[in-house]
Every structure is written in C-alpha cells, then in structure tokens.
mmCIF file of C-alpha atoms and ligand atoms in Angstrom:
data_model
loop_
_atom_site.group_PDB
_atom_site.id
_atom_site.type_symbol
_atom_site.label_atom_id
_atom_site.label_comp_id
_atom_site.label_asym_id
_atom_site.label_seq_id
_atom_site.Cartn_x
_atom_site.Cartn_y
_atom_site.Cartn_z
ATOM 1 C CA UNK E 28 -0.031 0.035 -0.049
ATOM 2 C CA UNK E 29 2.870 2.512 -0.591
ATOM 3 C CA UNK E 30 0.706 4.528 -2.966
ATOM 4 C CA UNK E 31 -1.770 5.334 -0.179
ATOM 5 C CA UNK E 32 -2.138 8.762 1.163
ATOM 6 C CA UNK E 33 -2.555 9.686 4.765
ATOM 7 C CA UNK E 34 -5.802 11.472 5.681
ATOM 8 C CA UNK E 35 -5.166 12.788 9.313
ATOM 9 C CA UNK E 36 -8.837 13.387 10.099
ATOM 10 C CA UNK E 37 -9.469 9.579 9.869
ATOM 11 C CA UNK E 38 -7.296 8.789 12.721
ATOM 12 C CA UNK E 39 -9.622 7.677 15.382
ATOM 13 C CA UNK E 40 -12.769 8.083 13.182
ATOM 14 C CA UNK E 41 -15.655 5.819 13.794
ATOM 15 C CA UNK E 42 -16.292 3.897 10.507
ATOM 16 C CA UNK E 43 -18.991 1.427 9.600
ATOM 17 C CA UNK E 44 -18.535 -0.739 6.474
ATOM 18 C CA UNK E 45 -21.188 -3.022 4.979
ATOM 19 C CA UNK E 46 -19.676 -6.224 3.561
ATOM 20 C CA UNK E 47 -16.191 -5.139 5.162
ATOM 21 C CA UNK E 48 -14.932 -8.765 5.437
ATOM 22 C CA UNK E 49 -14.445 -9.763 1.863
ATOM 23 C CA UNK E 50 -13.789 -8.517 -1.653
ATOM 24 C CA UNK E 51 -13.469 -4.674 -2.038
ATOM 25 C CA UNK E 52 -14.840 -4.324 1.587
ATOM 26 C CA UNK E 53 -11.981 -6.264 3.030
ATOM 27 C CA UNK E 54 -9.501 -3.820 1.309
ATOM 28 C CA UNK E 55 -11.503 -0.954 2.648
ATOM 29 C CA UNK E 56 -11.433 -2.261 6.238
ATOM 30 C CA UNK E 57 -7.535 -2.717 5.844
ATOM 31 C CA UNK E 58 -7.115 0.837 4.371
ATOM 32 C CA UNK E 59 -9.231 2.578 7.146
ATOM 33 C CA UNK E 60 -7.479 0.667 9.873
ATOM 34 C CA UNK E 61 -4.145 1.766 8.324
ATOM 35 C CA UNK E 62 -5.221 5.355 8.783
ATOM 36 C CA UNK E 63 -5.912 4.726 12.462
ATOM 37 C CA UNK E 64 -9.744 4.585 12.138
ATOM 38 C CA UNK E 65 -11.990 2.278 14.285
ATOM 39 C CA UNK E 66 -13.873 0.052 11.833
ATOM 40 C CA UNK E 67 -17.005 -1.965 12.363
ATOM 41 C CA UNK E 68 -18.505 -4.066 9.695
ATOM 42 C CA UNK E 69 -21.513 -6.239 8.993
ATOM 43 C CA UNK E 70 -21.202 -9.435 6.784
ATOM 44 C CA UNK E 71 -23.274 -12.501 6.159
ATOM 45 C CA UNK E 72 -20.502 -15.051 6.385
ATOM 46 C CA UNK E 73 -18.007 -15.573 9.287
ATOM 47 C CA UNK E 74 -15.165 -13.319 9.143
ATOM 48 C CA UNK E 75 -13.229 -14.168 12.179
ATOM 49 C CA UNK E 76 -10.027 -15.193 10.347
ATOM 50 C CA UNK E 77 -9.909 -11.872 8.592
ATOM 51 C CA UNK E 78 -10.453 -10.123 11.919
ATOM 52 C CA UNK E 79 -7.457 -11.843 13.377
ATOM 53 C CA UNK E 80 -5.451 -11.062 10.178
ATOM 54 C CA UNK E 81 -6.279 -7.417 10.731
ATOM 55 C CA UNK E 82 -5.449 -7.674 14.540
ATOM 56 C CA UNK E 83 -2.117 -9.041 13.538
ATOM 57 C CA UNK E 84 -1.355 -6.324 11.001
ATOM 58 C CA UNK E 85 -2.652 -3.256 12.692
ATOM 59 C CA UNK E 86 -2.470 -4.135 16.336
ATOM 60 C CA UNK E 87 -6.175 -3.448 16.487
ATOM 61 C CA UNK E 88 -9.215 -5.526 15.265
ATOM 62 C CA UNK E 89 -12.277 -4.384 13.568
ATOM 63 C CA UNK E 90 -15.508 -5.001 15.220
ATOM 64 C CA UNK E 91 -17.278 -7.700 13.021
ATOM 65 C CA UNK E 92 -21.062 -8.339 13.383
ATOM 66 C CA UNK E 93 -22.561 -11.362 11.412
ATOM 67 C CA UNK E 94 -25.858 -10.771 10.014
ATOM 68 C CA UNK E 95 -28.127 -10.071 7.021
ATOM 69 C CA UNK E 96 -28.257 -6.266 6.465
ATOM 70 C CA UNK E 97 -31.657 -6.610 4.650
ATOM 71 C CA UNK E 98 -33.079 -6.998 8.166
ATOM 72 C CA UNK E 99 -33.390 -3.258 8.925
ATOM 73 C CA UNK E 100 -33.826 -3.654 12.683
ATOM 74 C CA UNK E 101 -30.567 -5.768 12.860
ATOM 75 C CA UNK E 102 -28.785 -3.469 10.568
ATOM 76 C CA UNK E 103 -29.477 -0.438 12.923
ATOM 77 C CA UNK E 104 -28.822 -2.450 16.017
ATOM 78 C CA UNK E 105 -25.245 -3.387 14.589
ATOM 79 C CA UNK E 106 -24.588 0.401 13.800
ATOM 80 C CA UNK E 107 -25.689 1.349 17.303
ATOM 81 C CA UNK E 108 -23.234 -1.319 18.583
ATOM 82 C CA UNK E 109 -20.539 0.223 16.424
ATOM 83 C CA UNK E 110 -21.267 3.484 18.075
ATOM 84 C CA UNK E 111 -21.140 2.137 21.613
ATOM 85 C CA UNK E 112 -17.715 0.679 20.784
ATOM 86 C CA UNK E 113 -16.300 3.544 18.768
ATOM 87 C CA UNK E 114 -18.443 6.661 19.185
ATOM 88 C CA UNK E 115 -21.232 7.867 16.835
ATOM 89 C CA UNK E 116 -20.312 7.277 13.184
ATOM 90 C CA UNK E 117 -18.168 9.700 11.234
ATOM 91 C CA UNK E 118 -18.049 7.541 8.277
ATOM 92 C CA UNK E 119 -20.511 5.059 6.706
ATOM 93 C CA UNK E 120 -19.443 3.055 3.520
ATOM 94 C CA UNK E 121 -22.368 1.183 1.837
ATOM 95 C CA UNK E 122 -20.203 -1.368 0.086
ATOM 96 C CA UNK E 123 -22.212 -4.654 0.421
ATOM 97 C CA UNK E 124 -24.127 -5.633 -2.941
ATOM 98 C CA UNK E 125 -25.015 -8.690 -4.920
ATOM 99 C CA UNK E 126 -24.346 -8.893 -8.684
ATOM 100 C CA UNK E 127 -26.072 -12.230 -9.126
ATOM 101 C CA UNK E 128 -26.578 -12.970 -12.786
ATOM 102 C CA UNK E 129 -30.170 -13.105 -14.165
ATOM 103 C CA UNK E 130 -32.401 -12.298 -17.124
ATOM 104 C CA UNK E 131 -35.724 -10.489 -17.441
ATOM 105 C CA UNK E 132 -37.572 -13.656 -18.588
ATOM 106 C CA UNK E 133 -36.465 -15.669 -15.534
ATOM 107 C CA UNK E 134 -37.167 -12.973 -12.945
ATOM 108 C CA UNK E 135 -39.785 -13.707 -10.333
ATOM 109 C CA UNK E 136 -41.356 -11.064 -8.126
ATOM 110 C CA UNK E 137 -39.547 -12.633 -5.059
ATOM 111 C CA UNK E 138 -36.106 -12.361 -6.729
ATOM 112 C CA UNK E 139 -36.759 -8.796 -7.797
ATOM 113 C CA UNK E 140 -37.786 -7.865 -4.138
ATOM 114 C CA UNK E 141 -34.622 -9.622 -2.657
ATOM 115 C CA UNK E 142 -32.285 -7.942 -5.158
ATOM 116 C CA UNK E 143 -33.732 -4.501 -4.324
ATOM 117 C CA UNK E 144 -33.502 -5.217 -0.542
ATOM 118 C CA UNK E 145 -29.854 -6.156 -0.802
ATOM 119 C CA UNK E 146 -28.779 -3.558 -3.444
ATOM 120 C CA UNK E 147 -30.937 -0.459 -2.485
ATOM 121 C CA UNK E 148 -33.117 -0.931 0.695
ATOM 122 C CA UNK E 149 -30.123 -1.908 2.782
ATOM 123 C CA UNK E 150 -28.175 1.161 1.459
ATOM 124 C CA UNK E 151 -31.116 3.578 2.352
ATOM 125 C CA UNK E 152 -31.719 2.579 5.814
ATOM 126 C CA UNK E 153 -28.015 2.401 6.664
ATOM 127 C CA UNK E 154 -28.021 6.033 5.644
ATOM 128 C CA UNK E 155 -30.880 6.704 7.901
ATOM 129 C CA UNK E 156 -29.229 5.342 10.936
ATOM 130 C CA UNK E 157 -25.970 6.989 9.910
ATOM 131 C CA UNK E 158 -27.638 10.469 9.486
ATOM 132 C CA UNK E 159 -29.111 9.971 12.902
ATOM 133 C CA UNK E 160 -25.661 9.383 14.488
ATOM 134 C CA UNK E 161 -23.905 12.209 12.387
ATOM 135 C CA UNK E 162 -26.622 14.826 13.033
ATOM 136 C CA UNK E 163 -24.988 17.656 15.143
ATOM 137 C CA UNK E 164 -21.431 16.921 14.397
ATOM 138 C CA UNK E 165 -21.412 15.931 10.421
ATOM 139 C CA UNK E 166 -20.015 13.065 8.751
ATOM 140 C CA UNK E 167 -19.526 11.331 5.358
ATOM 141 C CA UNK E 168 -21.346 8.607 3.516
ATOM 142 C CA UNK E 169 -19.710 6.724 0.572
ATOM 143 C CA UNK E 170 -22.263 4.708 -1.459
ATOM 144 C CA UNK E 171 -20.722 2.047 -3.713
ATOM 145 C CA UNK E 172 -22.524 2.030 -7.124
ATOM 146 C CA UNK E 173 -21.050 0.675 -10.289
ATOM 147 C CA UNK E 174 -20.266 1.770 -13.855
ATOM 148 C CA UNK E 175 -22.147 -1.317 -15.132
ATOM 149 C CA UNK E 176 -25.474 0.772 -15.564
ATOM 150 C CA UNK E 177 -23.492 3.450 -17.407
ATOM 151 C CA UNK E 178 -22.083 0.792 -19.694
ATOM 152 C CA UNK E 179 -25.611 -0.596 -20.137
ATOM 153 C CA UNK E 180 -24.448 -4.097 -19.290
ATOM 154 C CA UNK E 181 -26.779 -7.014 -19.930
ATOM 155 C CA UNK E 182 -26.923 -10.023 -17.608
ATOM 156 C CA UNK E 183 -27.994 -8.387 -14.245
ATOM 157 C CA UNK E 184 -30.628 -5.834 -14.865
ATOM 158 C CA UNK E 185 -31.892 -5.535 -11.185
ATOM 159 C CA UNK E 186 -28.313 -4.911 -10.189
ATOM 160 C CA UNK E 187 -27.861 -2.184 -12.696
ATOM 161 C CA UNK E 188 -31.271 -0.689 -11.901
ATOM 162 C CA UNK E 189 -30.121 -0.561 -8.279
ATOM 163 C CA UNK E 190 -26.692 1.079 -9.228
ATOM 164 C CA UNK E 191 -28.589 3.690 -11.025
ATOM 165 C CA UNK E 192 -30.855 4.135 -8.046
ATOM 166 C CA UNK E 193 -27.936 4.533 -5.746
ATOM 167 C CA UNK E 194 -26.605 7.623 -7.534
ATOM 168 C CA UNK E 195 -30.099 9.169 -7.501
ATOM 169 C CA UNK E 196 -30.540 8.427 -3.872
ATOM 170 C CA UNK E 197 -27.158 10.010 -3.288
ATOM 171 C CA UNK E 198 -28.198 13.166 -4.981
ATOM 172 C CA UNK E 199 -31.484 13.489 -3.013
ATOM 173 C CA UNK E 200 -29.995 12.697 0.325
ATOM 174 C CA UNK E 201 -27.125 15.069 -0.188
ATOM 175 C CA UNK E 202 -29.753 17.858 -0.462
ATOM 176 C CA UNK E 203 -31.470 16.626 2.624
ATOM 177 C CA UNK E 204 -28.445 16.029 4.738
ATOM 178 C CA UNK E 205 -26.279 18.934 3.566
ATOM 179 C CA UNK E 206 -27.576 21.296 6.272
ATOM 180 C CA UNK E 207 -26.381 18.959 8.943
ATOM 181 C CA UNK E 208 -22.971 18.867 7.396
ATOM 182 C CA UNK E 209 -23.284 15.359 6.360
ATOM 183 C CA UNK E 210 -21.801 14.635 3.033
ATOM 184 C CA UNK E 211 -22.840 11.851 0.705
ATOM 185 C CA UNK E 212 -21.235 10.667 -2.567
ATOM 186 C CA UNK E 213 -21.223 7.650 -4.729
ATOM 187 C CA UNK E 214 -18.150 5.802 -5.971
ATOM 188 C CA UNK E 215 -18.721 3.857 -9.137
ATOM 189 C CA UNK E 216 -15.972 1.212 -9.681
ATOM 190 C CA UNK E 217 -15.134 -0.402 -13.030
ATOM 191 C CA UNK E 218 -14.240 -4.071 -13.037
ATOM 192 C CA UNK E 219 -12.458 -4.882 -9.877
ATOM 193 C CA UNK E 220 -10.774 -8.286 -9.942
ATOM 194 C CA UNK E 221 -11.787 -9.647 -6.558
ATOM 195 C CA UNK E 222 -11.306 -13.459 -6.022
ATOM 196 C CA UNK E 223 -15.190 -13.769 -6.417
ATOM 197 C CA UNK E 224 -15.104 -12.104 -9.776
ATOM 198 C CA UNK E 225 -12.174 -14.129 -10.889
ATOM 199 C CA UNK E 226 -13.995 -17.405 -9.605
ATOM 200 C CA UNK E 227 -17.456 -16.638 -11.082
ATOM 201 C CA UNK E 228 -17.434 -14.280 -13.941
ATOM 202 C CA UNK E 229 -14.200 -13.333 -15.279
ATOM 203 C CA UNK E 230 -13.621 -15.436 -18.596
ATOM 204 C CA UNK E 231 -10.346 -14.549 -20.594
ATOM 205 C CA UNK E 232 -12.388 -13.124 -23.312
ATOM 206 C CA UNK E 233 -14.588 -10.790 -21.274
ATOM 207 C CA UNK E 234 -11.418 -9.706 -19.404
ATOM 208 C CA UNK E 235 -9.647 -8.824 -22.518
ATOM 209 C CA UNK E 236 -12.699 -7.049 -23.922
ATOM 210 C CA UNK E 237 -12.966 -4.975 -20.747
ATOM 211 C CA UNK E 238 -9.397 -3.969 -20.956
ATOM 212 C CA UNK E 239 -9.838 -2.925 -24.497
ATOM 213 C CA UNK E 240 -12.556 -0.410 -23.118
ATOM 214 C CA UNK E 241 -10.348 0.976 -20.413
ATOM 215 C CA UNK E 242 -7.997 3.920 -21.229
ATOM 216 C CA UNK E 243 -5.537 2.483 -18.728
ATOM 217 C CA UNK E 244 -4.456 -1.020 -19.644
ATOM 218 C CA UNK E 245 -4.231 -2.550 -16.228
ATOM 219 C CA UNK E 246 -7.057 -4.454 -14.359
ATOM 220 C CA UNK E 247 -8.334 -2.914 -11.172
ATOM 221 C CA UNK E 248 -7.719 -4.452 -7.776
ATOM 222 C CA UNK E 249 -9.609 -4.115 -4.548
ATOM 223 C CA UNK E 250 -6.664 -2.119 -3.196
ATOM 224 C CA UNK E 251 -7.365 0.451 -6.060
ATOM 225 C CA UNK E 252 -10.693 1.465 -4.225
ATOM 226 C CA UNK E 253 -9.040 2.262 -1.037
ATOM 227 C CA UNK E 254 -7.561 5.835 -1.682
ATOM 228 C CA UNK E 255 -10.573 7.003 -3.545
ATOM 229 C CA UNK E 256 -12.858 5.842 -0.621
ATOM 230 C CA UNK E 257 -10.616 7.414 1.927
ATOM 231 C CA UNK E 258 -10.701 10.609 0.024
ATOM 232 C CA UNK E 259 -14.506 10.742 -0.113
ATOM 233 C CA UNK E 260 -14.586 9.728 3.589
ATOM 234 C CA UNK E 261 -12.176 12.396 4.665
ATOM 235 C CA UNK E 262 -12.451 16.070 5.072
ATOM 236 C CA UNK E 263 -10.060 16.343 2.006
ATOM 237 C CA UNK E 264 -13.282 16.262 -0.053
ATOM 238 C CA UNK E 265 -15.139 18.671 2.194
ATOM 239 C CA UNK E 266 -16.673 20.643 -0.657
ATOM 240 C CA UNK E 267 -18.061 17.531 -2.537
ATOM 241 C CA UNK E 268 -21.432 16.116 -2.057
ATOM 242 C CA UNK E 269 -23.998 14.420 -4.092
ATOM 243 C CA UNK E 270 -21.506 13.359 -6.668
ATOM 244 C CA UNK E 271 -20.787 10.078 -8.333
ATOM 245 C CA UNK E 272 -17.037 9.511 -8.899
ATOM 246 C CA UNK E 273 -16.127 6.762 -11.297
ATOM 247 C CA UNK E 274 -12.869 4.886 -10.556
ATOM 248 C CA UNK E 275 -12.734 2.547 -13.537
ATOM 249 C CA UNK E 276 -9.337 2.936 -15.420
ATOM 250 C CA UNK E 277 -11.094 5.227 -17.820
ATOM 251 C CA UNK E 278 -14.062 3.241 -19.239
ATOM 252 C CA UNK E 279 -16.553 5.971 -18.725
ATOM 253 C CA UNK E 280 -15.105 9.120 -20.023
ATOM 254 C CA UNK E 281 -17.377 12.053 -19.485
ATOM 255 C CA UNK E 282 -17.228 15.897 -19.686
HETATM 256 N N1 LIG Q 306 -16.085 -6.291 -8.073
HETATM 257 C C1 LIG Q 306 -16.492 -5.466 -9.090
HETATM 258 O O1 LIG Q 306 -15.987 -5.689 -10.093
HETATM 259 C C2 LIG Q 306 -17.376 -4.327 -8.788
HETATM 260 C C3 LIG Q 306 -17.951 -4.065 -7.629
HETATM 261 N N2 LIG Q 306 -18.799 -2.952 -7.562
HETATM 262 C C4 LIG Q 306 -19.274 -2.605 -6.119
HETATM 263 O O2 LIG Q 306 -18.332 -2.647 -5.254
HETATM 264 C C5 LIG Q 306 -18.998 -3.205 -3.959
HETATM 265 C C6 LIG Q 306 -18.146 -4.362 -3.402
HETATM 266 O O3 LIG Q 306 -18.180 -5.361 -4.449
HETATM 267 P P1 LIG Q 306 -17.454 -6.897 -4.293
HETATM 268 O O4 LIG Q 306 -16.461 -6.688 -3.259
HETATM 269 O O5 LIG Q 306 -17.185 -7.290 -5.572
HETATM 270 O O6 LIG Q 306 -18.693 -7.533 -3.671
HETATM 271 P P2 LIG Q 306 -18.465 -9.084 -3.009
HETATM 272 O O7 LIG Q 306 -19.937 -9.822 -3.541
HETATM 273 O O8 LIG Q 306 -17.326 -9.761 -3.297
HETATM 274 O O9 LIG Q 306 -18.713 -8.802 -1.506
HETATM 275 C C7 LIG Q 306 -19.845 -8.337 -1.020
HETATM 276 C C8 LIG Q 306 -19.898 -8.271 0.621
HETATM 277 O O10 LIG Q 306 -21.193 -7.947 1.048
HETATM 278 C C9 LIG Q 306 -21.631 -8.818 1.958
HETATM 279 N N3 LIG Q 306 -22.931 -8.911 1.826
HETATM 280 C C10 LIG Q 306 -23.705 -9.208 0.662
HETATM 281 N N4 LIG Q 306 -25.088 -9.281 0.885
HETATM 282 C C11 LIG Q 306 -25.223 -9.083 2.252
HETATM 283 C C12 LIG Q 306 -26.262 -9.032 3.205
HETATM 284 N N5 LIG Q 306 -27.512 -9.253 2.767
HETATM 285 N N6 LIG Q 306 -26.069 -8.787 4.448
HETATM 286 C C13 LIG Q 306 -24.860 -8.568 4.883
HETATM 287 N N7 LIG Q 306 -23.726 -8.637 4.139
HETATM 288 C C14 LIG Q 306 -23.870 -8.771 2.718
HETATM 289 C C15 LIG Q 306 -20.888 -10.258 1.634
HETATM 290 O O11 LIG Q 306 -21.014 -11.063 2.775
HETATM 291 C C16 LIG Q 306 -19.517 -9.695 1.156
HETATM 292 O O12 LIG Q 306 -18.772 -9.592 2.335
HETATM 293 C C17 LIG Q 306 -20.461 -3.453 -4.348
HETATM 294 O O13 LIG Q 306 -21.176 -2.389 -3.959
HETATM 295 C C18 LIG Q 306 -20.377 -3.689 -5.798
HETATM 296 O O14 LIG Q 306 -21.668 -3.289 -6.503
HETATM 297 C C19 LIG Q 306 -18.873 -2.149 -8.539
HETATM 298 C C20 LIG Q 306 -18.318 -2.429 -9.768
HETATM 299 C C21 LIG Q 306 -17.594 -3.565 -9.968
HETATM 300 O O1 LIG Q 307 -20.566 -3.901 -11.079
HETATM 301 C C1 LIG Q 307 -19.965 -4.879 -11.720
HETATM 302 O O2 LIG Q 307 -20.011 -5.941 -11.253
HETATM 303 C C2 LIG Q 307 -19.261 -4.527 -12.821
HETATM 304 O O3 LIG Q 307 -19.348 -3.315 -13.238
HETATM 305 C C3 LIG Q 307 -18.381 -5.471 -13.485
HETATM 306 C C4 LIG Q 307 -17.847 -5.057 -14.801
HETATM 307 O O4 LIG Q 307 -17.658 -3.832 -15.029
HETATM 308 C C5 LIG Q 307 -18.097 -6.129 -15.868
HETATM 309 O O5 LIG Q 307 -18.747 -7.118 -15.673
HETATM 310 C C6 LIG Q 307 -17.573 -5.759 -17.089
HETATM 311 O O6 LIG Q 307 -17.848 -6.636 -18.128
#
C-alpha cells in the first residue's frame, strides 16, 4: 500500500462498512485501519479469520457483526453497537451488494424484491441510521455504485437498476443532509478483480474485452478502491457532496 495517502482526520474516526470482510470491503477495512480509524462491519459469512489477520497487521481488530443487512432492525442494531464501541459514526461506507446474474425472462417477483432489498433498501436504511448518528457533528457517507449501468451491461438488470438508483438516492440525500454537514457521495468502480469475480464471472475473453474499453491497460484490484474511498470519507473532499465518482481505469469518459 505504498501509494496510499494519509488522511489525518480519519485517525480515530468511527467507521462502519457493510460487507467489510471480503472482496473490496476487506480492502477498505484494511485501508481505514491503516489510517488509525476504528472500523466496524457487517457481513453474512463468518469473518473471524480476517478479523485476526487485521489484528495481527494493525494491532487493532475491526468489530465484526455477522448478520443479514436486509433485516433493517438488525442493521440498525449493529450500527448502534458500532457507536457504543467507537463513538457515533463519522463515516458510513455502503459497500455490500450482490451482482447475481439473471435475465428479465427468468425474474420472479420474489427475486426482484430480494435484489432490491440487498442492493437498494439496505443502503437507504443504513443512511437513515448514519444520519441520526451524524446529526449535530457531521460526517461522510460513501455509497458504492458501479459503472455497469452507465455501460448498459446486460446479464444483471436488477443490479444495474439498483446502481442507477444509488446515484439518484445519493443526490437527493445530499440535499436533505447537507444542512447537517453530512456529505454523501457515490463511488462507481469499473471491473475490480476480486477473488469472487475471478472465480465466478471473469472469462479470458471478457477480461480482454473490458481492458480494451479502459484507457488504462491494467485491471483494477480491490486495493485500487482504498484511496478514492478514503478521499471521499475524509475532510479532503469537504466541498464535495451528491457526486458520483467513477474509478474505472477510464471506461466511462465524460465531460
Ligand atoms: N467487483 C467488481 O468488479 C465491482 C464491484 N462494485 C461494487 O463494489 C462493492 C463491493 O463489491 P465486491 O467486493 O465485488 O462484492 P462481493 O460480492 O465480493 O462482497 C460483498 C460483501 O457484502 C456482503 N453482503 C452481501 N449481501 C449481504 C447481506 N444481505 N447482508 C450482509 N452482508 C452482505 C458479503 O458477505 C460480502 O462480504 C459493491 O457495491 C459492488 O456493487 C462495482 C463495480 C464492480
Ligand atoms: O458492477 C459490476 O459487477 C461491474 O461493473 C463489473 C464489470 O464492469 C463487468 O462485468 C464488465 O464486463
């Protein structure tokens, strides 16, 4: 991580990350701990081995709470536990999502509801509890979206619908929360080669085709998401809210 900057205001910050125990989320937990932040995270699967790895590496363990974030009461309870352990949240990172493949034809109403619960509802209600904790002192929320909807990708339409919804939600909540000095921005990664992506979706042909679309000819890693997230979390971006920042190696070139 020698290319990582130091964000002094994150030292001692109370940070909550959804899905902070694997994939991009694990890199974020590592990155915030390296800044001296106190990290709490929720995840579905057991992350105790990762917690111990972080304790060995940083001399401080993240607070892991196992559970399903689509249960709003449980989600809020874990965020309150994070506040009891580390103080009211300074930073929320809505990172956990599910990009399970599906087609329009095969979609049932139950599957639609479940995908929206994971990819939108949990984001929204995490923002609700974070805003309660941040009111009066301010804070920063980072919502992970994806360039997938900007590319018009096929194969996971409810996921891309949610990703578009996340940027809309981010803009409206920025307007609502700005007077409380709570900033909220979206971060839209390109294709990040987590172990799960490599195991499940990344065929050599698709990887080559994607690299062709990037200006920069190197695949993205979970570690590439750390500094952009820290920047949005920190006061370094104090004048930014309601934005969607693409970190994609230059697939989506706008302006
Ligand atoms: N990996 C990629 O290529 C890209 C990822 N992104 C976004 O980046 C973020 C992270 O992606 P990945 O690390 O690839 O995801 P992942 O699928 O590898 O990890 C997701 C994490 O969220 C947790 N999680 C999922 N559903 C949950 C639930 N109901 N309750 C509690 N925890 C739950 C999982 O346990 C896991 O730790 C997501 O928001 C995704 O949309 C965006 C573009 C590309
Ligand atoms: O959100 C995602 O997942 C992605 O955006 C992944 C890719 O960009 C992808 O699948 C490229 O073909």
